[in-house]
Amino acid sequence: MTDAQTPQFYHSAMQGLSHLVGHWLHIGDASADRLAIILADTARLTKLGQPEDNPTGEQLKGWGQGETPPLWAAKAALFLITQMPQRPVPTTDVECAAWAYTWLRIRSYQSVAAAMDALPTHLHPLLEAALETAWGDLHSQRLI
């Protein structure tokens, strides 16, 4: 990975967090208000974050339409999405960057190989390269 890839990857991942939450909104089978509560409760129960309050459906919609969501929301959305039986996948490079970035922040992994092994197998071909770059980003000395 070159020095130029890390800032570019990070920018893509941050942009993609909104897409990740939007993906949850699109495939979730409930109202935006209910999906927001599910997201916050999931974050708390799985120790992916501790939101003080439940977001509103309008907040969730904003996060899914371009506003940068809190990291706990992206982590909870990815946690839920990767467990869905219809096996959703990222559809763009920006989404791949966000999924990989977020995956490495859901749990602590000893290596990129361990993170890949923990990833659902249907995502391996889509996220392998992004996960490698995300690993480099996570362990770099990026100053922003």
PDB file of N, CA and C in Angstrom, residues 2 12 20 25 42 45 50-51 65-66 84 94 98-99 103 106-107 129 135 137 141 144:
ATOM      1  N   THR A   2       0.580   2.151  -0.851  1.00  0.00           N
ATOM      2  CA  THR A   2       1.357   3.383  -0.910  1.00  0.00           C
ATOM      3  C   THR A   2       0.798   4.389   0.081  1.00  0.00           C
ATOM      4  N   SER A  12     -12.793   7.410   1.263  1.00  0.00           N
ATOM      5  CA  SER A  12     -13.842   6.549   0.697  1.00  0.00           C
ATOM      6  C   SER A  12     -14.624   5.857   1.797  1.00  0.00           C
ATOM      7  N   LEU A  20     -23.571   2.550   4.040  1.00  0.00           N
ATOM      8  CA  LEU A  20     -23.764   1.360   4.864  1.00  0.00           C
ATOM      9  C   LEU A  20     -25.056   1.465   5.671  1.00  0.00           C
ATOM     10  N   LEU A  25     -31.208   0.660   6.031  1.00  0.00           N
ATOM     11  CA  LEU A  25     -32.540   1.248   5.875  1.00  0.00           C
ATOM     12  C   LEU A  25     -33.300   0.614   4.709  1.00  0.00           C
ATOM     13  N   THR A  42     -28.981  -2.832  19.209  1.00  0.00           N
ATOM     14  CA  THR A  42     -27.948  -3.769  18.765  1.00  0.00           C
ATOM     15  C   THR A  42     -26.569  -3.268  19.181  1.00  0.00           C
ATOM     16  N   LEU A  45     -26.281  -3.874  23.003  1.00  0.00           N
ATOM     17  CA  LEU A  45     -26.240  -5.289  23.395  1.00  0.00           C
ATOM     18  C   LEU A  45     -24.964  -5.997  22.950  1.00  0.00           C
ATOM     19  N   GLN A  50     -22.302   2.816  22.684  1.00  0.00           N
ATOM     20  CA  GLN A  50     -23.254   3.137  23.742  1.00  0.00           C
ATOM     21  C   GLN A  50     -23.976   4.443  23.429  1.00  0.00           C
ATOM     22  N   PRO A  51     -24.863   4.422  22.430  1.00  0.00           N
ATOM     23  CA  PRO A  51     -25.600   5.664  22.156  1.00  0.00           C
ATOM     24  C   PRO A  51     -26.408   6.073  23.386  1.00  0.00           C
ATOM     25  N   GLN A  65     -28.592   8.996   3.956  1.00  0.00           N
ATOM     26  CA  GLN A  65     -28.660   9.806   2.738  1.00  0.00           C
ATOM     27  C   GLN A  65     -27.557  10.848   2.665  1.00  0.00           C
ATOM     28  N   GLY A  66     -26.416  10.555   3.243  1.00  0.00           N
ATOM     29  CA  GLY A  66     -25.275  11.439   3.067  1.00  0.00           C
ATOM     30  C   GLY A  66     -24.679  12.044   4.314  1.00  0.00           C
ATOM     31  N   MET A  84     -27.925 -11.331   7.919  1.00  0.00           N
ATOM     32  CA  MET A  84     -29.201 -11.502   7.229  1.00  0.00           C
ATOM     33  C   MET A  84     -29.145 -12.696   6.273  1.00  0.00           C
ATOM     34  N   VAL A  94     -16.894   2.416  -2.816  1.00  0.00           N
ATOM     35  CA  VAL A  94     -17.051   3.210  -1.599  1.00  0.00           C
ATOM     36  C   VAL A  94     -17.698   2.367  -0.504  1.00  0.00           C
ATOM     37  N   ALA A  98     -16.132   1.137   3.154  1.00  0.00           N
ATOM     38  CA  ALA A  98     -16.830   1.330   4.438  1.00  0.00           C
ATOM     39  C   ALA A  98     -17.055   0.007   5.151  1.00  0.00           C
ATOM     40  N   TRP A  99     -17.453  -1.027   4.408  1.00  0.00           N
ATOM     41  CA  TRP A  99     -17.684  -2.331   5.025  1.00  0.00           C
ATOM     42  C   TRP A  99     -16.376  -2.861   5.619  1.00  0.00           C
ATOM     43  N   TRP A 103     -15.734  -3.370   9.493  1.00  0.00           N
ATOM     44  CA  TRP A 103     -15.518  -4.746   9.931  1.00  0.00           C
ATOM     45  C   TRP A 103     -14.329  -4.829  10.896  1.00  0.00           C
ATOM     46  N   ILE A 106     -15.374  -3.639  14.399  1.00  0.00           N
ATOM     47  CA  ILE A 106     -16.388  -4.373  15.155  1.00  0.00           C
ATOM     48  C   ILE A 106     -15.732  -5.207  16.253  1.00  0.00           C
ATOM     49  N   ARG A 107     -14.637  -5.851  15.923  1.00  0.00           N
ATOM     50  CA  ARG A 107     -13.895  -6.698  16.861  1.00  0.00           C
ATOM     51  C   ARG A 107     -12.400  -6.437  16.684  1.00  0.00           C
ATOM     52  N   ALA A 129      -9.558  -7.217  -1.082  1.00  0.00           N
ATOM     53  CA  ALA A 129      -8.635  -6.105  -1.335  1.00  0.00           C
ATOM     54  C   ALA A 129      -8.915  -4.935  -0.389  1.00  0.00           C
ATOM     55  N   TRP A 135      -6.804  -2.728   6.726  1.00  0.00           N
ATOM     56  CA  TRP A 135      -5.849  -3.181   7.739  1.00  0.00           C
ATOM     57  C   TRP A 135      -4.647  -2.226   7.777  1.00  0.00           C
ATOM     58  N   ASP A 137      -4.645   0.865   6.807  1.00  0.00           N
ATOM     59  CA  ASP A 137      -5.129   2.144   7.322  1.00  0.00           C
ATOM     60  C   ASP A 137      -5.233   2.096   8.848  1.00  0.00           C
ATOM     61  N   GLN A 141       0.047   5.413  10.762  1.00  0.00           N
ATOM     62  CA  GLN A 141       0.185   6.571  11.645  1.00  0.00           C
ATOM     63  C   GLN A 141      -0.498   7.776  11.001  1.00  0.00           C
ATOM     64  N   ILE A 144      -4.836  13.228  10.849  1.00  0.00           N
ATOM     65  CA  ILE A 144      -5.868  14.022  10.179  1.00  0.00           C
ATOM     66  C   ILE A 144      -6.386  15.087  11.131  1.00  0.00           C
TER      67      ILE A 144
END
